[in-house]
Amino acid sequence: MNVSEFRKRGKEMVDYMANYLEGIEGRQVYPDVEPGYLRPLIPPTAPQEPDTYEDIISDIEKIIMPGVTHWHSPYFFAYFPTASSYPAMLADMLCGAIGCIGFSWAASPACTELETVMMDWLGKMLELPEAFLAGKSGEGGGVIQGSASEATLVALLAARTKVTRQLQADSPELTQAAIMEKLVAYSSDQVVATLGTTTCCSFDNLLEVGPICNKGNLWLHIDAAYAGSAFICPEFRHLLNGVEFADSFNFNPHKWLLVNFDCSAMWVKKRTDLTGAFKLDPLYLKHSHESSGLITDYRHWQLPLGRRFRSLKMWFVFRIYGVKGLQAHIRKHVRLAHEFESLVLQDPRFEICAEVILGLVCFRLKGSNKLNEALLQRIGSAKKIHLVPCHLRDKFVLRFAICSRTVELAHVQLAWEHIRELASDLLRAEKE
Ligand SMILES: *Cc1c(COP(=O)(O)O)cnc(C)c1O
């Protein structure tokens, strides 16, 4: 493909993307395919001679789209949202064109420096304590990880290194192996200290956990993967109180802040805790500005060496929406969750199973787990909407998460009418 064809195809692709997203409501949210559907549809090996671009494009609707779950459909209520916005997609196109691997400052200074500043912007939006910000000379700072899981692992490894070095400094006779054997990580059944758990969006009490961790010199990592985005709204910021006790904090702008996957924001109070754990300095990665304290080499803040220019997405989104636009997005989703909650409460056959704090509603038919499993089965077979269940203690519960950027009250009402009808059919069948 030469540059003139790229110009043409690029414009066509943008039109295809816009048409796809504009018309997504017309597509069935969950696909009809069975496992293994795709292999028979494409050749067993890559082509020896090139295919044409037209061939590829025509295969998109034939082969790919029939197997796509449409996460951005306004009838998608499963899991948690994954962010999608036009400015983020445009920034990702530019990221692809620049195509740098920003492992060190020198490997692409803009990639590193924009990330540091965007993480400060975002930290300020959340009113994170000053200690987490990089500023011009701070000890803390932010880094974009690929996922909340990675951030948790990075925090765990940093904590392990830190405590091992402390113990070895106090008792030089201790071997690393002897220390490792004795290390303990405390967690609940939701993993680490969490703000907005995946099952029901509940919140750990940081004001209780935090001081205990600080007193015992334990590393406290906080996972707010979904809920974190809401803290940019003053009315939800109190949910973050206690973050001042944490060593590291993480949430996913790629869930609820309109920055397309992947973009997981992680802050630490002491950047040296991370760089101390991961630092690796072969000669070919050294650069001539080494002596300057301003240099950040993000490879020391993460597991991989390579990294994409992901802060471009944040920069585009934050500027196009403004903080007010982002707050409006969060508030709309929370409002719709409460609308759904009140619909559920109006039907005495149903119950709400956890307090609705943000954009997730956990609900069920009053009755057995079997009954609720059967209801979910009917919802799944009808494929008009998509949602997933969870277990709350021993109860089988349906999760209704407000997800799509374009979802409106009418979609939520239609979804509820649909659920009610299926429930009526089910209860009638149970009686017969
Ligand atoms: C979604 C979620 C995760 C997992 O996020 P990844 O970025 O996919 O690793 C972890 N914790 C919570 C509370 C979540 O909601």
GROMACS .gro file of N, CA and C in nm, residues 295-419:
model
  375
  295ILE      N    1   1.469   1.363   3.424
  295ILE     CA    2   1.448   1.254   3.330
  295ILE      C    3   1.362   1.144   3.392
  296THR      N    4   1.258   1.106   3.319
  296THR     CA    5   1.181   0.989   3.359
  296THR      C    6   1.200   0.883   3.251
  297ASP      N    7   1.238   0.765   3.292
  297ASP     CA    8   1.247   0.652   3.198
  297ASP      C    9   1.138   0.554   3.240
  298TYR      N   10   1.028   0.556   3.165
  298TYR     CA   11   0.912   0.479   3.211
  298TYR      C   12   0.933   0.329   3.209
  299ARG      N   13   1.039   0.282   3.145
  299ARG     CA   14   1.060   0.136   3.149
  299ARG      C   15   1.085   0.087   3.292
  300HIS      N   16   1.129   0.179   3.379
  300HIS     CA   17   1.153   0.139   3.518
  300HIS      C   18   1.025   0.139   3.602
  301TRP      N   19   0.914   0.175   3.541
  301TRP     CA   20   0.787   0.188   3.614
  301TRP      C   21   0.689   0.076   3.578
  302GLN      N   22   0.734  -0.020   3.501
  302GLN     CA   23   0.641  -0.116   3.442
  302GLN      C   24   0.713  -0.248   3.414
  303LEU      N   25   0.637  -0.351   3.377
  303LEU     CA   26   0.698  -0.480   3.345
  303LEU      C   27   0.760  -0.483   3.206
  304PRO      N   28   0.688  -0.441   3.102
  304PRO     CA   29   0.748  -0.450   2.969
  304PRO      C   30   0.857  -0.345   2.950
  305LEU      N   31   0.933  -0.361   2.845
  305LEU     CA   32   1.027  -0.256   2.805
  305LEU      C   33   0.951  -0.156   2.716
  306GLY      N   34   0.884  -0.209   2.613
  306GLY     CA   35   0.819  -0.123   2.514
  306GLY      C   36   0.690  -0.063   2.566
  307ARG      N   37   0.655   0.051   2.511
  307ARG     CA   38   0.528   0.116   2.549
  307ARG      C   39   0.483   0.209   2.438
  308ARG      N   40   0.352   0.222   2.421
  308ARG     CA   41   0.295   0.306   2.316
  308ARG      C   42   0.276   0.448   2.367
  309PHE      N   43   0.248   0.538   2.273
  309PHE     CA   44   0.228   0.680   2.304
  309PHE      C   45   0.082   0.698   2.346
  310ARG      N   46   0.045   0.642   2.463
  310ARG     CA   47  -0.096   0.638   2.502
  310ARG      C   48  -0.148   0.770   2.558
  311SER      N   49  -0.055   0.855   2.603
  311SER     CA   50  -0.101   0.982   2.661
  311SER      C   51  -0.166   1.073   2.557
  312LEU      N   52  -0.138   1.048   2.428
  312LEU     CA   53  -0.204   1.128   2.324
  312LEU      C   54  -0.356   1.118   2.336
  313LYS      N   55  -0.404   0.996   2.367
  313LYS     CA   56  -0.549   0.976   2.380
  313LYS      C   57  -0.605   1.060   2.494
  314MET      N   58  -0.530   1.065   2.604
  314MET     CA   59  -0.577   1.144   2.719
  314MET      C   60  -0.581   1.292   2.681
  315TRP      N   61  -0.477   1.337   2.616
  315TRP     CA   62  -0.464   1.478   2.580
  315TRP      C   63  -0.580   1.521   2.489
  316PHE      N   64  -0.607   1.440   2.387
  316PHE     CA   65  -0.717   1.471   2.295
  316PHE      C   66  -0.851   1.472   2.370
  317VAL      N   67  -0.874   1.369   2.449
  317VAL     CA   68  -1.005   1.355   2.516
  317VAL      C   69  -1.025   1.466   2.619
  318PHE      N   70  -0.923   1.492   2.701
  318PHE     CA   71  -0.938   1.593   2.805
  318PHE      C   72  -0.964   1.731   2.743
  319ARG      N   73  -0.900   1.757   2.628
  319ARG     CA   74  -0.917   1.889   2.568
  319ARG      C   75  -1.048   1.902   2.493
  320ILE      N   76  -1.091   1.796   2.426
  320ILE     CA   77  -1.216   1.804   2.349
  320ILE      C   78  -1.338   1.806   2.441
  321TYR      N   79  -1.334   1.729   2.549
  321TYR     CA   80  -1.449   1.726   2.641
  321TYR      C   81  -1.441   1.833   2.749
  322GLY      N   82  -1.319   1.863   2.792
  322GLY     CA   83  -1.305   1.947   2.909
  322GLY      C   84  -1.351   1.868   3.032
  323VAL      N   85  -1.309   1.911   3.150
  323VAL     CA   86  -1.349   1.839   3.272
  323VAL      C   87  -1.501   1.838   3.282
  324LYS      N   88  -1.564   1.948   3.242
  324LYS     CA   89  -1.710   1.954   3.252
  324LYS      C   90  -1.779   1.851   3.164
  325GLY      N   91  -1.726   1.831   3.044
  325GLY     CA   92  -1.784   1.731   2.955
  325GLY      C   93  -1.767   1.591   3.011
  326LEU      N   94  -1.653   1.565   3.071
  326LEU     CA   95  -1.628   1.433   3.131
  326LEU      C   96  -1.720   1.412   3.251
  327GLN      N   97  -1.736   1.516   3.332
  327GLN     CA   98  -1.827   1.505   3.447
  327GLN      C   99  -1.970   1.477   3.400
  328ALA      N  100  -2.009   1.543   3.292
  328ALA     CA  101  -2.146   1.524   3.240
  328ALA      C  102  -2.167   1.379   3.198
  329HIS      N  103  -2.063   1.319   3.139
  329HIS     CA  104  -2.071   1.179   3.096
  329HIS      C  105  -2.093   1.086   3.217
  330ILE      N  106  -2.014   1.108   3.322
  330ILE     CA  107  -2.026   1.027   3.444
  330ILE      C  108  -2.166   1.045   3.505
  331ARG      N  109  -2.207   1.170   3.515
  331ARG     CA  110  -2.335   1.198   3.582
  331ARG      C  111  -2.451   1.137   3.506
  332LYS      N  112  -2.444   1.140   3.374
  332LYS     CA  113  -2.552   1.081   3.294
  332LYS      C  114  -2.562   0.931   3.325
  333HIS      N  115  -2.449   0.863   3.330
  333HIS     CA  116  -2.452   0.719   3.357
  333HIS      C  117  -2.507   0.689   3.497
  334VAL      N  118  -2.465   0.769   3.594
  334VAL     CA  119  -2.513   0.744   3.731
  334VAL      C  120  -2.664   0.769   3.736
  335ARG      N  121  -2.708   0.874   3.668
  335ARG     CA  122  -2.852   0.905   3.665
  335ARG      C  123  -2.931   0.789   3.604
  336LEU      N  124  -2.879   0.735   3.493
  336LEU     CA  125  -2.949   0.624   3.427
  336LEU      C  126  -2.952   0.500   3.517
  337ALA      N  127  -2.845   0.477   3.592
  337ALA     CA  128  -2.846   0.363   3.685
  337ALA      C  129  -2.957   0.381   3.788
  338HIS      N  130  -2.972   0.503   3.838
  338HIS     CA  131  -3.079   0.527   3.937
  338HIS      C  132  -3.218   0.517   3.874
  339GLU      N  133  -3.229   0.555   3.747
  339GLU     CA  134  -3.358   0.537   3.677
  339GLU      C  135  -3.392   0.388   3.670
  340PHE      N  136  -3.291   0.307   3.635
  340PHE     CA  137  -3.315   0.163   3.626
  340PHE      C  138  -3.351   0.108   3.764
  341GLU      N  139  -3.278   0.153   3.864
  341GLU     CA  140  -3.306   0.109   4.001
  341GLU      C  141  -3.452   0.137   4.038
  342SER      N  142  -3.500   0.257   4.004
  342SER     CA  143  -3.637   0.290   4.045
  342SER      C  144  -3.739   0.208   3.965
  343LEU      N  145  -3.706   0.174   3.840
  343LEU     CA  146  -3.795   0.084   3.765
  343LEU      C  147  -3.803  -0.052   3.834
  344VAL      N  148  -3.688  -0.104   3.875
  344VAL     CA  149  -3.685  -0.235   3.942
  344VAL      C  150  -3.768  -0.230   4.070
  345LEU      N  151  -3.751  -0.121   4.145
  345LEU     CA  152  -3.821  -0.110   4.275
  345LEU      C  153  -3.973  -0.100   4.259
  346GLN      N  154  -4.017  -0.055   4.140
  346GLN     CA  155  -4.162  -0.045   4.117
  346GLN      C  156  -4.228  -0.180   4.092
  347ASP      N  157  -4.147  -0.283   4.067
  347ASP     CA  158  -4.201  -0.416   4.039
  347ASP      C  159  -4.176  -0.505   4.160
  348PRO      N  160  -4.282  -0.539   4.235
  348PRO     CA  161  -4.262  -0.612   4.361
  348PRO      C  162  -4.205  -0.753   4.343
  349ARG      N  163  -4.199  -0.801   4.220
  349ARG     CA  164  -4.140  -0.934   4.199
  349ARG      C  165  -3.988  -0.932   4.210
  350PHE      N  166  -3.931  -0.810   4.199
  350PHE     CA  167  -3.785  -0.796   4.196
  350PHE      C  168  -3.732  -0.732   4.322
  351GLU      N  169  -3.600  -0.750   4.343
  351GLU     CA  170  -3.533  -0.680   4.453
  351GLU      C  171  -3.398  -0.625   4.406
  352ILE      N  172  -3.355  -0.515   4.469
  352ILE     CA  173  -3.222  -0.459   4.448
  352ILE      C  174  -3.129  -0.523   4.550
  353CYS      N  175  -3.011  -0.565   4.506
  353CYS     CA  176  -2.926  -0.648   4.594
  353CYS      C  177  -2.806  -0.576   4.654
  354ALA      N  178  -2.778  -0.456   4.606
  354ALA     CA  179  -2.666  -0.380   4.662
  354ALA      C  180  -2.695  -0.233   4.638
  355GLU      N  181  -2.644  -0.150   4.728
  355GLU     CA  182  -2.669  -0.006   4.713
  355GLU      C  183  -2.617   0.043   4.578
  356VAL      N  184  -2.699   0.120   4.507
  356VAL     CA  185  -2.657   0.175   4.378
  356VAL      C  186  -2.584   0.306   4.405
  357ILE      N  187  -2.452   0.304   4.384
  357ILE     CA  188  -2.371   0.421   4.414
  357ILE      C  189  -2.327   0.490   4.286
  358LEU      N  190  -2.287   0.411   4.186
  358LEU     CA  191  -2.244   0.469   4.058
  358LEU      C  192  -2.330   0.413   3.945
  359GLY      N  193  -2.270   0.352   3.845
  359GLY     CA  194  -2.347   0.314   3.726
  359GLY      C  195  -2.385   0.168   3.719
  360LEU      N  196  -2.381   0.097   3.831
  360LEU     CA  197  -2.413  -0.046   3.831
  360LEU      C  198  -2.532  -0.076   3.921
  361VAL      N  199  -2.625  -0.156   3.868
  361VAL     CA  200  -2.740  -0.198   3.948
  361VAL      C  201  -2.739  -0.351   3.957
  362CYS      N  202  -2.734  -0.403   4.079
  362CYS     CA  203  -2.742  -0.547   4.101
  362CYS      C  204  -2.886  -0.579   4.145
  363PHE      N  205  -2.952  -0.669   4.071
  363PHE     CA  206  -3.092  -0.696   4.101
  363PHE      C  207  -3.122  -0.842   4.075
  364ARG      N  208  -3.236  -0.889   4.121
  364ARG     CA  209  -3.278  -1.028   4.098
  364ARG      C  210  -3.428  -1.041   4.121
  365LEU      N  211  -3.482  -1.147   4.068
  365LEU     CA  212  -3.618  -1.184   4.103
  365LEU      C  213  -3.617  -1.236   4.245
  366LYS      N  214  -3.715  -1.196   4.326
  366LYS     CA  215  -3.726  -1.257   4.458
  366LYS      C  216  -3.754  -1.405   4.435
  367GLY      N  217  -3.673  -1.489   4.495
  367GLY     CA  218  -3.691  -1.632   4.470
  367GLY      C  219  -3.556  -1.701   4.462
  368SER      N  220  -3.558  -1.820   4.406
  368SER     CA  221  -3.439  -1.905   4.411
  368SER      C  222  -3.332  -1.860   4.312
  369ASN      N  223  -3.211  -1.910   4.334
  369ASN     CA  224  -3.104  -1.888   4.236
  369ASN      C  225  -3.140  -1.948   4.102
  370LYS      N  226  -3.204  -2.064   4.107
  370LYS     CA  227  -3.242  -2.134   3.984
  370LYS      C  228  -3.333  -2.048   3.898
  371LEU      N  229  -3.426  -1.981   3.964
  371LEU     CA  230  -3.520  -1.894   3.893
  371LEU      C  231  -3.442  -1.782   3.822
  372ASN      N  232  -3.346  -1.724   3.892
  372ASN     CA  233  -3.269  -1.613   3.835
  372ASN      C  234  -3.174  -1.660   3.724
  373GLU      N  235  -3.122  -1.781   3.741
  373GLU     CA  236  -3.040  -1.838   3.634
  373GLU      C  237  -3.124  -1.858   3.509
  374ALA      N  238  -3.249  -1.903   3.529
  374ALA     CA  239  -3.339  -1.924   3.415
  374ALA      C  240  -3.373  -1.790   3.348
  375LEU      N  241  -3.389  -1.686   3.428
  375LEU     CA  242  -3.418  -1.553   3.370
  375LEU      C  243  -3.299  -1.506   3.286
  376LEU      N  244  -3.180  -1.522   3.341
  376LEU     CA  245  -3.062  -1.479   3.265
  376LEU      C  246  -3.049  -1.559   3.136
  377GLN      N  247  -3.081  -1.687   3.145
  377GLN     CA  248  -3.077  -1.772   3.026
  377GLN      C  249  -3.170  -1.718   2.918
  378ARG      N  250  -3.289  -1.678   2.958
  378ARG     CA  251  -3.385  -1.622   2.862
  378ARG      C  252  -3.335  -1.491   2.803
  379ILE      N  253  -3.275  -1.408   2.887
  379ILE     CA  254  -3.219  -1.281   2.838
  379ILE      C  255  -3.107  -1.310   2.737
  380GLY      N  256  -3.025  -1.409   2.772
  380GLY     CA  257  -2.913  -1.446   2.685
  380GLY      C  258  -2.960  -1.501   2.551
  381SER      N  259  -3.066  -1.582   2.552
  381SER     CA  260  -3.115  -1.640   2.426
  381SER      C  261  -3.181  -1.535   2.338
  382ALA      N  262  -3.250  -1.440   2.399
  382ALA     CA  263  -3.320  -1.339   2.320
  382ALA      C  264  -3.221  -1.243   2.252
  383LYS      N  265  -3.106  -1.221   2.315
  383LYS     CA  266  -2.999  -1.138   2.258
  383LYS      C  267  -3.041  -0.996   2.223
  384LYS      N  268  -3.142  -0.945   2.288
  384LYS     CA  269  -3.179  -0.805   2.265
  384LYS      C  270  -3.091  -0.712   2.347
  385ILE      N  271  -3.056  -0.759   2.465
  385ILE     CA  272  -2.965  -0.684   2.551
  385ILE      C  273  -2.859  -0.783   2.599
  386HIS      N  274  -2.749  -0.729   2.652
  386HIS     CA  275  -2.646  -0.819   2.702
  386HIS      C  276  -2.611  -0.780   2.844
  387LEU      N  277  -2.624  -0.875   2.935
  387LEU     CA  278  -2.575  -0.853   3.070
  387LEU      C  279  -2.522  -0.982   3.130
  388VAL      N  280  -2.446  -0.968   3.239
  388VAL     CA  281  -2.383  -1.085   3.301
  388VAL      C  282  -2.420  -1.090   3.449
  389PRO      N  283  -2.409  -1.210   3.509
  389PRO     CA  284  -2.446  -1.226   3.649
  389PRO      C  285  -2.327  -1.214   3.744
  390CYS      N  286  -2.354  -1.219   3.872
  390CYS     CA  287  -2.247  -1.235   3.971
  390CYS      C  288  -2.306  -1.308   4.090
  391HIS      N  289  -2.218  -1.348   4.180
  391HIS     CA  290  -2.263  -1.404   4.307
  391HIS      C  291  -2.241  -1.302   4.416
  392LEU      N  292  -2.344  -1.272   4.492
  392LEU     CA  293  -2.329  -1.189   4.612
  392LEU      C  294  -2.359  -1.279   4.730
  393ARG      N  295  -2.252  -1.307   4.807
  393ARG     CA  296  -2.259  -1.413   4.908
  393ARG      C  297  -2.310  -1.539   4.837
  394ASP      N  298  -2.424  -1.593   4.877
  394ASP     CA  299  -2.465  -1.717   4.808
  394ASP      C  300  -2.577  -1.692   4.708
  395LYS      N  301  -2.600  -1.565   4.675
  395LYS     CA  302  -2.710  -1.535   4.585
  395LYS      C  303  -2.664  -1.511   4.441
  396PHE      N  304  -2.739  -1.566   4.346
  396PHE     CA  305  -2.716  -1.542   4.205
  396PHE      C  306  -2.788  -1.413   4.167
  397VAL      N  307  -2.710  -1.319   4.117
  397VAL     CA  308  -2.760  -1.182   4.097
  397VAL      C  309  -2.731  -1.137   3.955
  398LEU      N  310  -2.820  -1.057   3.898
  398LEU     CA  311  -2.798  -1.000   3.765
  398LEU      C  312  -2.737  -0.861   3.780
  399ARG      N  313  -2.636  -0.835   3.698
  399ARG     CA  314  -2.568  -0.704   3.701
  399ARG      C  315  -2.614  -0.623   3.580
  400PHE      N  316  -2.663  -0.504   3.605
  400PHE     CA  317  -2.703  -0.414   3.495
  400PHE      C  318  -2.611  -0.293   3.502
  401ALA      N  319  -2.511  -0.290   3.413
  401ALA     CA  320  -2.413  -0.180   3.414
  401ALA      C  321  -2.443  -0.085   3.300
  402ILE      N  322  -2.451   0.043   3.330
  402ILE     CA  323  -2.468   0.143   3.225
  402ILE      C  324  -2.333   0.155   3.154
  403CYS      N  325  -2.329   0.128   3.027
  403CYS     CA  326  -2.199   0.116   2.959
  403CYS      C  327  -2.178   0.213   2.844
  404SER      N  328  -2.271   0.215   2.748
  404SER     CA  329  -2.243   0.284   2.622
  404SER      C  330  -2.239   0.436   2.640
  405ARG      N  331  -2.152   0.501   2.563
  405ARG     CA  332  -2.148   0.647   2.566
  405ARG      C  333  -2.280   0.706   2.516
  406THR      N  334  -2.348   0.633   2.430
  406THR     CA  335  -2.468   0.689   2.366
  406THR      C  336  -2.598   0.636   2.426
  407VAL      N  337  -2.590   0.562   2.535
  407VAL     CA  338  -2.712   0.506   2.593
  407VAL      C  339  -2.799   0.618   2.651
  408GLU      N  340  -2.930   0.607   2.628
  408GLU     CA  341  -3.025   0.708   2.677
  408GLU      C  342  -3.131   0.639   2.762
  409LEU      N  343  -3.214   0.721   2.827
  409LEU     CA  344  -3.320   0.666   2.912
  409LEU      C  345  -3.409   0.569   2.834
  410ALA      N  346  -3.438   0.601   2.708
  410ALA     CA  347  -3.527   0.515   2.629
  410ALA      C  348  -3.470   0.373   2.617
  411HIS      N  349  -3.338   0.361   2.601
  411HIS     CA  350  -3.278   0.228   2.592
  411HIS      C  351  -3.292   0.152   2.724
  412VAL      N  352  -3.271   0.224   2.832
  412VAL     CA  353  -3.282   0.163   2.965
  412VAL      C  354  -3.426   0.117   2.989
  413GLN      N  355  -3.520   0.199   2.949
  413GLN     CA  356  -3.662   0.162   2.968
  413GLN      C  357  -3.698   0.040   2.883
  414LEU      N  358  -3.651   0.041   2.757
  414LEU     CA  359  -3.677  -0.075   2.670
  414LEU      C  360  -3.616  -0.201   2.729
  415ALA      N  361  -3.494  -0.189   2.780
  415ALA     CA  362  -3.427  -0.305   2.840
  415ALA      C  363  -3.509  -0.358   2.957
  416TRP      N  364  -3.559  -0.266   3.039
  416TRP     CA  365  -3.637  -0.308   3.156
  416TRP      C  366  -3.768  -0.375   3.115
  417GLU      N  367  -3.839  -0.316   3.016
  417GLU     CA  368  -3.962  -0.378   2.967
  417GLU      C  369  -3.935  -0.520   2.919
  418HIS      N  370  -3.825  -0.534   2.847
  418HIS     CA  371  -3.785  -0.664   2.794
  418HIS      C  372  -3.760  -0.764   2.908
  419ILE      N  373  -3.687  -0.721   3.010
  419ILE     CA  374  -3.658  -0.809   3.124
  419ILE      C  375  -3.788  -0.848   3.194
   0.00000   0.00000   0.00000
